[in-house]
CSV table of C-alpha atoms in Angstrom, one decimal:
chain,number,residue,atom,x,y,z
A,2,MET,CA,64.7,57.5,-21.8
A,3,ASN,CA,66.0,54.0,-21.0
A,4,TRP,CA,65.8,53.8,-17.2
A,5,LYS,CA,67.3,50.3,-17.2
A,6,PHE,CA,70.7,52.0,-17.2
A,7,TRP,CA,70.1,52.8,-13.6
A,8,GLU,CA,69.1,49.3,-12.6
A,9,LYS,CA,71.6,47.1,-10.8
A,10,ASP,CA,73.0,44.3,-12.8
A,11,LYS,CA,72.1,41.3,-10.6
A,12,SER,CA,74.0,38.8,-12.8
A,13,ALA,CA,77.2,40.5,-11.8
A,14,GLU,CA,76.6,39.7,-8.1
A,15,PRO,CA,78.6,36.8,-6.7
A,16,ARG,CA,76.6,33.7,-5.8
A,17,LYS,CA,76.3,33.0,-2.2
A,18,LYS,CA,78.6,30.1,-1.4
A,19,LYS,CA,77.1,27.0,0.3
A,20,THR,CA,78.2,26.2,3.8
A,21,LYS,CA,80.1,23.0,4.4
A,22,THR,CA,77.1,21.7,6.3
A,23,ARG,CA,74.8,22.4,3.4
A,24,GLU,CA,77.2,20.7,1.0
A,25,TRP,CA,77.3,17.6,3.2
A,26,VAL,CA,73.5,17.5,3.6
A,27,ASP,CA,73.0,17.8,-0.2
A,28,ALA,CA,75.6,15.1,-0.9
A,29,ILE,CA,74.1,12.7,1.7
A,30,LEU,CA,70.6,13.4,0.3
A,31,PHE,CA,71.6,12.7,-3.2
A,32,ALA,CA,73.5,9.5,-2.2
A,33,VAL,CA,70.4,8.2,-0.3
A,34,ILE,CA,68.0,8.9,-3.2
A,35,ALA,CA,70.4,7.4,-5.8
A,36,ALA,CA,71.1,4.3,-3.6
A,37,THR,CA,67.3,3.9,-3.0
A,38,ILE,CA,66.5,4.0,-6.7
A,39,ILE,CA,69.2,1.5,-7.5
A,40,ARG,CA,68.1,-0.8,-4.6
A,41,VAL,CA,64.4,-0.7,-5.6
A,42,PHE,CA,64.6,-0.8,-9.4
A,43,PHE,CA,68.0,-2.4,-10.3
A,44,ILE,CA,70.0,-4.5,-7.9
A,45,GLU,CA,70.1,-5.2,-4.1
A,46,ALA,CA,72.6,-6.9,-1.8
A,47,TYR,CA,71.4,-9.9,0.1
A,48,THR,CA,73.0,-12.2,2.8
A,49,ILE,CA,72.4,-16.0,3.2
A,50,PRO,CA,71.3,-16.4,6.8
A,51,THR,CA,70.6,-20.2,6.9
A,52,GLY,CA,71.8,-23.4,5.5
A,53,SER,CA,68.6,-24.2,3.5
A,54,MET,CA,70.4,-23.8,0.2
A,55,GLU,CA,73.7,-25.6,1.0
A,56,ARG,CA,75.7,-26.6,-0.9
A,57,SER,CA,74.6,-24.2,-3.6
A,58,LEU,CA,74.7,-21.2,-1.3
A,59,LEU,CA,76.5,-21.1,2.1
A,60,ILE,CA,75.8,-19.2,5.3
A,61,GLY,CA,77.9,-16.1,5.0
A,62,ASP,CA,77.5,-15.7,1.2
A,63,PHE,CA,76.7,-12.1,0.1
A,64,LEU,CA,74.7,-11.9,-3.1
A,65,PHE,CA,73.6,-9.4,-5.6
A,66,VAL,CA,69.9,-9.8,-6.5
A,67,SER,CA,68.7,-8.4,-9.8
A,68,LYS,CA,65.3,-6.6,-9.8
A,69,VAL,CA,65.6,-6.2,-13.6
A,70,ASN,CA,65.4,-9.8,-14.6
A,71,TYR,CA,61.8,-10.4,-13.5
A,72,GLY,CA,60.8,-6.7,-13.6
A,73,PRO,CA,61.2,-4.2,-10.7
A,74,ARG,CA,58.3,-4.3,-8.3
A,75,ILE,CA,56.9,-0.8,-7.5
A,76,PRO,CA,57.0,-0.3,-3.8
A,77,MET,CA,53.7,-1.3,-2.2
A,78,THR,CA,54.6,0.5,1.1
A,79,PRO,CA,56.2,3.7,-0.2
A,80,VAL,CA,56.7,5.5,3.1
A,81,ALA,CA,59.6,3.8,4.7
A,82,PHE,CA,63.0,4.5,6.3
A,83,PRO,CA,65.8,4.1,3.7
A,84,PHE,CA,67.8,0.9,3.8
A,85,ALA,CA,65.7,-0.6,6.7
A,86,HIS,CA,63.4,-3.5,5.7
A,87,HIS,CA,60.7,-3.8,8.4
A,88,THR,CA,62.4,-2.9,11.7
A,89,MET,CA,64.6,-0.1,12.8
A,90,PRO,CA,68.1,-1.4,13.8
A,91,ILE,CA,68.4,0.4,17.1
A,92,THR,CA,64.9,1.2,18.4
A,93,GLY,CA,63.3,-2.0,17.1
A,94,THR,CA,60.3,-0.1,16.0
A,95,LYS,CA,58.6,-0.3,12.6
A,96,ALA,CA,60.7,1.1,9.7
A,97,TYR,CA,57.6,1.9,7.6
A,98,TRP,CA,54.2,3.5,7.7
A,99,ASP,CA,51.4,1.4,6.3
A,100,GLY,CA,48.9,4.2,6.2
A,101,VAL,CA,49.7,4.5,2.5
A,102,GLN,CA,49.5,1.3,0.5
A,103,TRP,CA,49.8,1.0,-3.3
A,104,LYS,CA,48.4,-1.8,-5.4
A,105,TYR,CA,50.8,-4.4,-6.7
A,106,ARG,CA,52.5,-3.4,-10.0
A,107,ARG,CA,55.6,-4.6,-11.7
A,108,LEU,CA,57.6,-3.0,-14.5
A,109,PRO,CA,58.5,-5.2,-17.5
A,110,GLY,CA,61.4,-7.5,-17.0
A,111,LEU,CA,64.0,-9.3,-19.1
A,112,SER,CA,62.4,-12.8,-18.6
A,113,ASP,CA,59.8,-14.8,-16.7
A,114,ILE,CA,60.7,-17.0,-13.7
A,115,LYS,CA,62.0,-20.3,-15.0
A,116,ARG,CA,62.3,-23.7,-13.3
A,117,ASN,CA,65.5,-24.0,-11.3
A,118,ASP,CA,66.0,-20.2,-11.0
A,119,VAL,CA,67.3,-19.2,-7.6
A,120,VAL,CA,64.8,-16.6,-6.4
A,121,VAL,CA,64.5,-14.1,-3.6
A,122,PHE,CA,60.9,-13.5,-2.4
A,123,ASN,CA,58.9,-12.3,0.6
A,124,TYR,CA,57.9,-15.0,3.0
A,125,PRO,CA,54.2,-15.8,2.1
A,126,GLN,CA,53.2,-16.6,5.7
A,127,GLY,CA,54.9,-13.5,7.0
A,128,ASP,CA,51.7,-11.5,7.0
A,129,THR,CA,51.3,-12.2,10.7
A,130,VAL,CA,54.3,-12.2,13.2
A,131,ALA,CA,54.8,-12.8,16.9
A,132,LEU,CA,57.4,-10.1,17.7
A,133,GLU,CA,59.0,-12.1,20.5
A,134,MET,CA,59.4,-15.1,18.2
A,135,GLN,CA,60.1,-13.6,14.8
A,136,ASP,CA,62.2,-16.7,13.7
A,137,GLN,CA,59.1,-18.9,14.1
A,138,ASP,CA,56.2,-19.2,11.7
A,139,TYR,CA,53.1,-17.7,13.4
A,140,TYR,CA,50.7,-20.1,11.8
A,141,ARG,CA,52.7,-23.1,12.9
A,142,MET,CA,52.8,-21.7,16.4
A,143,VAL,CA,49.0,-21.4,16.3
A,144,ARG,CA,48.6,-25.0,15.1
A,145,ASN,CA,50.9,-26.3,17.8
A,146,MET,CA,49.9,-24.1,20.7
A,147,GLY,CA,46.5,-22.8,19.9
A,148,TRP,CA,45.3,-19.3,18.8
A,149,ASN,CA,44.4,-18.1,22.3
A,150,THR,CA,47.7,-19.1,23.8
A,151,VAL,CA,49.8,-17.5,21.0
A,152,ASN,CA,47.8,-14.3,20.9
A,153,SER,CA,47.7,-13.8,24.6
A,154,GLN,CA,51.4,-14.5,25.3
A,155,TYR,CA,53.0,-12.6,22.4
A,156,THR,CA,52.8,-9.3,20.6
A,157,ILE,CA,51.1,-10.0,17.3
A,158,VAL,CA,51.6,-7.6,14.3
A,159,THR,CA,50.7,-7.8,10.6
A,160,ARG,CA,53.1,-6.8,7.8
A,161,PRO,CA,52.5,-5.7,4.2
A,162,VAL,CA,53.7,-7.9,1.4
A,163,ASP,CA,56.9,-6.0,0.6
A,164,LYS,CA,57.8,-5.8,4.3
A,165,ARG,CA,57.8,-9.5,5.0
A,166,GLU,CA,61.0,-11.5,5.6
A,167,ASN,CA,63.1,-12.2,2.5
A,168,TYR,CA,63.7,-15.8,1.7
A,169,ILE,CA,65.8,-17.4,-1.0
A,170,LYS,CA,65.0,-20.8,-2.6
A,171,ARG,CA,65.1,-22.6,-5.9
A,172,CYS,CA,62.0,-22.4,-8.1
A,173,ILE,CA,60.9,-26.1,-8.6
A,174,GLY,CA,57.6,-25.4,-10.4
A,175,ILE,CA,55.8,-22.5,-12.2
A,176,GLY,CA,52.1,-21.8,-12.6
A,177,GLY,CA,50.3,-24.7,-14.3
A,178,ASP,CA,52.9,-27.3,-13.3
A,179,VAL,CA,51.9,-30.4,-11.4
A,180,ILE,CA,54.3,-31.1,-8.5
A,181,SER,CA,54.6,-34.3,-6.5
A,182,MET,CA,57.3,-36.0,-4.4
A,183,LYS,CA,58.0,-39.6,-3.7
A,184,ASN,CA,60.7,-41.0,-1.4
A,185,GLY,CA,62.5,-37.6,-1.6
A,186,LEU,CA,62.5,-37.3,-5.4
A,187,VAL,CA,60.5,-34.4,-6.9
A,188,SER,CA,58.5,-34.9,-10.1
A,189,VAL,CA,57.4,-32.0,-12.3
A,190,ASN,CA,54.5,-32.8,-14.7
A,191,GLY,CA,55.2,-36.5,-14.1
A,192,LYS,CA,58.9,-36.3,-14.9
A,193,PRO,CA,61.3,-37.1,-12.0
A,194,GLU,CA,63.7,-34.2,-11.4
A,195,LYS,CA,66.9,-35.3,-9.6
A,196,LEU,CA,68.7,-32.8,-7.2
A,197,LYS,CA,71.3,-30.7,-8.8
A,198,ASN,CA,75.0,-31.5,-8.1
A,199,THR,CA,74.9,-29.1,-5.2
A,200,GLY,CA,71.7,-30.4,-3.7
A,201,GLN,CA,71.8,-32.6,-0.6
A,202,ILE,CA,69.7,-34.8,1.6
A,203,LYS,CA,70.3,-37.2,4.5
A,204,TYR,CA,71.7,-40.7,4.2
A,205,GLU,CA,72.0,-43.6,6.6
A,206,VAL,CA,75.6,-44.9,6.5
A,207,ALA,CA,76.5,-48.3,8.1
A,208,PHE,CA,80.1,-49.2,8.9
A,209,LYS,CA,81.8,-52.6,8.9
A,210,THR,CA,83.9,-51.6,11.9
A,211,PRO,CA,83.5,-49.1,14.8
A,212,ASP,CA,87.1,-47.9,14.3
A,213,VAL,CA,86.4,-45.1,11.7
A,214,ASN,CA,88.8,-42.3,11.0
A,215,PHE,CA,86.3,-39.4,10.5
A,216,ALA,CA,89.1,-37.1,9.2
A,217,ILE,CA,88.7,-38.8,5.8
A,218,PHE,CA,85.2,-37.3,5.5
A,219,LYS,CA,86.5,-33.8,6.1
A,220,ASP,CA,88.8,-34.3,3.1
A,221,MET,CA,85.6,-35.2,1.1
A,222,GLY,CA,84.0,-31.8,1.9
A,223,PHE,CA,81.9,-32.8,4.9
A,224,ASN,CA,81.6,-30.6,8.0
A,225,ILE,CA,82.2,-33.2,10.7
A,226,ASP,CA,80.2,-31.3,13.3
A,227,GLU,CA,77.2,-30.3,11.1
A,228,ASP,CA,76.9,-32.9,8.4
A,229,ILE,CA,77.5,-36.1,10.3
A,230,SER,CA,75.6,-37.3,13.4
A,231,ARG,CA,76.5,-40.6,15.1
A,232,GLN,CA,73.6,-43.1,15.6
A,233,ASP,CA,75.7,-45.8,17.3
A,234,GLU,CA,79.1,-47.4,16.9
A,235,LEU,CA,78.3,-48.8,13.4
A,236,SER,CA,76.1,-46.2,11.9
A,237,CYS,CA,75.8,-42.4,11.2
A,238,VAL,CA,73.5,-40.0,9.4
A,239,PHE,CA,75.2,-38.0,6.7
A,240,ASN,CA,73.9,-34.8,5.0
A,241,GLY,CA,75.5,-34.6,1.6
A,242,THR,CA,75.2,-34.5,-2.2
A,243,GLU,CA,74.9,-37.6,-4.3
A,244,GLU,CA,78.4,-37.1,-5.6
A,245,MET,CA,79.8,-36.9,-2.1
A,246,MET,CA,77.9,-40.0,-1.0
A,247,ASN,CA,79.1,-42.0,-3.9
A,248,LYS,CA,82.6,-41.4,-2.6
A,249,VAL,CA,81.5,-42.5,0.9
A,250,LYS,CA,79.9,-45.6,-0.6
A,251,GLY,CA,83.3,-46.5,-2.2
A,252,LEU,CA,85.2,-46.6,1.1
A,253,ASP,CA,86.2,-50.2,2.1
A,254,PHE,CA,85.0,-49.8,5.7
A,255,VAL,CA,81.5,-48.7,4.6
A,256,ALA,CA,78.9,-51.5,4.5
A,257,SER,CA,75.9,-49.5,3.0
A,258,VAL,CA,74.6,-46.1,2.1
A,259,LYS,CA,70.9,-45.5,2.0
A,260,GLU,CA,68.8,-42.4,1.5
A,261,GLN,CA,67.0,-41.5,4.7
A,262,THR,CA,63.4,-40.5,3.8
A,263,GLN,CA,60.1,-40.7,5.6
A,264,PRO,CA,57.9,-43.7,4.6
A,265,GLU,CA,55.0,-43.0,2.2
A,266,GLY,CA,51.7,-42.6,4.0
A,267,GLN,CA,53.1,-41.4,7.2
A,268,ARG,CA,51.5,-38.0,7.9
A,269,GLU,CA,53.5,-35.0,9.0
A,270,SER,CA,51.2,-32.5,10.6
A,271,ASP,CA,53.3,-29.4,9.6
A,272,VAL,CA,53.4,-30.2,5.8
A,273,PHE,CA,51.2,-28.2,3.5
A,274,PRO,CA,48.2,-28.2,3.3
A,275,PHE,CA,47.8,-29.4,6.9
A,276,ASP,CA,44.9,-31.6,5.9
A,277,GLU,CA,44.2,-34.6,8.1
A,278,LYS,CA,42.8,-36.4,5.1
A,279,ARG,CA,46.1,-36.3,3.2
A,280,ASN,CA,48.9,-38.5,4.6
A,281,TRP,CA,51.7,-36.4,3.2
A,282,ASN,CA,55.1,-35.7,4.6
A,283,ALA,CA,58.2,-33.7,3.4
A,284,ASP,CA,59.4,-36.6,1.3
A,285,ASN,CA,56.1,-37.8,-0.1
A,286,PHE,CA,53.3,-35.5,-1.2
A,287,GLY,CA,51.1,-34.5,-4.1
A,288,PRO,CA,50.2,-34.3,-6.9
A,289,ILE,CA,49.5,-30.5,-6.5
A,290,THR,CA,48.6,-28.2,-9.4
A,291,ILE,CA,50.3,-24.8,-9.1
A,292,PRO,CA,47.8,-22.0,-9.8
A,293,LYS,CA,48.4,-19.5,-12.6
A,294,THR,CA,46.6,-16.4,-14.0
A,295,GLY,CA,43.4,-17.5,-15.7
A,296,TRP,CA,43.4,-21.1,-14.3
A,297,THR,CA,40.0,-22.1,-12.9
A,298,VAL,CA,39.7,-24.6,-10.0
A,299,THR,CA,36.5,-26.3,-8.8
A,300,LEU,CA,35.8,-25.5,-5.1
A,301,ASP,CA,35.3,-28.7,-3.1
A,302,SER,CA,36.6,-30.4,0.0
A,303,ALA,CA,39.6,-31.7,-1.9
A,304,SER,CA,40.7,-28.4,-3.5
A,305,MET,CA,39.9,-25.9,-0.7
A,306,PRO,CA,42.7,-27.0,1.7
A,307,LEU,CA,45.2,-26.3,-1.1
A,308,TYR,CA,43.8,-23.1,-2.5
A,309,GLU,CA,41.9,-21.4,0.3
A,310,ARG,CA,44.8,-19.2,1.4
A,311,CYS,CA,45.5,-18.1,-2.2
A,312,ILE,CA,41.9,-17.1,-2.7
A,313,ARG,CA,41.4,-15.4,0.7
A,314,ILE,CA,44.7,-13.9,1.6
A,315,TYR,CA,46.9,-13.5,-1.5
A,316,GLU,CA,44.1,-12.4,-3.8
A,317,GLY,CA,42.0,-10.6,-1.2
A,318,ASN,CA,38.6,-12.2,-1.4
A,319,LYS,CA,36.1,-12.7,1.4
A,320,LEU,CA,35.7,-16.5,1.5
A,321,GLU,CA,32.9,-18.1,3.6
A,322,LYS,CA,31.6,-21.6,4.0
A,323,SER,CA,27.9,-21.8,3.3
A,324,GLY,CA,26.3,-25.2,3.9
A,325,ASP,CA,27.9,-27.6,1.4
A,326,GLY,CA,29.2,-24.8,-0.7
A,327,TRP,CA,31.2,-21.5,-0.6
A,328,LEU,CA,30.6,-17.8,-0.8
A,329,ILE,CA,33.2,-15.6,-2.5
A,330,ASN,CA,32.6,-11.9,-1.7
A,331,GLY,CA,29.0,-12.8,-0.6
A,332,LYS,CA,28.1,-14.7,-3.8
A,333,PRO,CA,27.7,-18.4,-4.2
A,334,ALA,CA,30.6,-19.9,-6.1
A,335,THR,CA,31.5,-23.4,-7.3
A,336,THR,CA,34.7,-22.4,-9.1
A,337,TYR,CA,37.4,-19.7,-8.8
A,338,THR,CA,39.6,-18.2,-11.5
A,339,PHE,CA,43.1,-17.1,-10.3
A,340,LYS,CA,44.3,-13.5,-10.9
A,341,MET,CA,48.0,-14.2,-10.3
A,342,ASP,CA,50.8,-16.6,-11.1
A,343,TYR,CA,52.2,-18.8,-8.3
A,344,TYR,CA,55.4,-20.7,-7.8
A,345,TRP,CA,56.7,-23.7,-5.8
A,346,MET,CA,60.0,-23.0,-4.1
A,347,MET,CA,62.3,-25.5,-2.4
A,348,GLY,CA,65.7,-25.4,-0.7
A,349,ASP,CA,68.6,-27.5,-2.2
A,350,ASN,CA,69.3,-28.7,1.3
A,351,ARG,CA,66.2,-30.8,1.2
A,352,HIS,CA,66.1,-32.1,4.8
A,353,ASN,CA,67.0,-28.7,6.3
A,354,SER,CA,64.8,-26.3,4.5
A,355,LEU,CA,61.6,-24.4,5.4
A,356,ASP,CA,60.0,-24.2,2.0
A,357,SER,CA,56.8,-24.7,-0.1
A,358,ARG,CA,56.4,-28.1,1.5
A,359,TYR,CA,55.6,-26.3,4.7
A,360,TRP,CA,53.7,-23.2,3.6
A,361,GLY,CA,52.6,-23.8,0.0
A,362,PHE,CA,52.6,-21.5,-3.0
A,363,VAL,CA,54.6,-18.2,-3.5
A,364,PRO,CA,52.4,-15.5,-5.2
A,365,ASP,CA,53.8,-13.4,-8.0
A,366,ASP,CA,53.5,-10.2,-6.0
A,367,HIS,CA,55.9,-11.6,-3.4
A,368,ILE,CA,58.7,-12.0,-5.9
A,369,VAL,CA,61.7,-9.7,-5.1
A,370,GLY,CA,64.3,-10.7,-7.7
A,371,LYS,CA,66.7,-13.2,-9.2
A,372,ALA,CA,70.0,-14.1,-7.4
A,373,LEU,CA,72.9,-13.3,-9.8
A,374,PHE,CA,76.3,-13.8,-8.2
A,375,ILE,CA,78.2,-13.9,-5.0
A,376,TRP,CA,80.3,-10.8,-4.4
A,377,MET,CA,81.6,-11.9,-1.0
A,378,SER,CA,81.7,-15.0,1.1
A,379,TYR,CA,82.7,-15.0,4.7
A,380,ASP,CA,83.2,-18.0,7.1
A,381,THR,CA,82.8,-17.2,10.8
A,382,ASN,CA,85.5,-19.9,11.6
A,383,GLY,CA,89.2,-19.6,11.2
A,384,SER,CA,91.7,-16.7,11.1
A,385,PHE,CA,91.0,-13.3,9.5
A,386,PHE,CA,92.2,-14.1,6.0
A,387,SER,CA,91.0,-17.7,6.0
A,388,LYS,CA,87.5,-16.5,6.9
A,389,ILE,CA,87.1,-15.2,3.3
A,390,ARG,CA,86.1,-18.0,1.0
A,391,TRP,CA,88.2,-16.7,-1.9
A,392,SER,CA,87.1,-19.4,-4.3
A,393,ARG,CA,83.5,-18.3,-4.1
A,394,LEU,CA,84.0,-14.6,-4.8
A,395,LEU,CA,82.2,-13.4,-8.0
A,396,ASN,CA,80.8,-16.9,-8.6
A,397,GLY,CA,77.6,-17.0,-10.6
A,398,ILE,CA,74.5,-18.7,-9.1
A,399,HIS,CA,73.0,-21.6,-11.1
């Protein structure tokens, strides 16, 4: 006898309808997961916070940064609050848990980083931060104030690679390139590389008369308050592009226009590699060879100031001085072979940019993505509609 005749047909039962609360929870959860996947593996929004890339990128530009071009980086700190970088917006507490750390891995990308690409990356010296002075470089504070002073007066924290501040600069050199700079002009592998049309530096401008109508400079694209500073009645310092300064030079009341750069041989203490034996400054330095995977450097008093941080911090080796030589992971070493590619990044606004000249190389594991285009640009000055820079919307980044 077929007893299934007496069983209740469960398929005929109506499904229990989800409550409105459950529907909202499911929708929000799905949206968070989808947005996180897109943000981590495909594309992410980014805001320009400083003027270091003017006039290529302006304060208030909102960008889309591609993770696909150079290959998405697998999260190194996987346990984190969605959409928060390193700090919770209201509480100010950590937005991640560093109890779980994954090794650096990157999925295949569409291309390698090329010279002149505009790149977003994690700030290399952001491994240590004074919480009360997060806009300041910890290592510069230590050099200027002393380790004991900084560590006794401020709350010091360390951050994993992918939770360090995001920076955006132009890639000037890739692994294996030799970089140098003389009188404000960068050379790559011995070839001088002029600033792009949007790049700018400071110029000394002398006038023939003290009666100057500064409104004419506004028509040329200068911000009178930010780009021009008065020295005396007959001279000013301008921050502008070569094209803009050629127009200034052509004015009949202008006597001369001269690039304002530091003299060669005048040491600037905050310029990488902070070596007293090198009289380098932000306008004159090098030559410096950028490390790359498989490149071997001889360890000596000349090379160690340049590569010590790469070997010890970025590549995770125990590095010790032993007499006239060095120990790497407890073993004597006269050479070191690099495991990663490195890059040299600089801002287009050369005299207003904290870049590789002040902290050195950017390791490959710090690379976030390639800046693609501006989806919104917003000026804090002016009326509501004039605040939007309509001409910059959807502009590509070159």
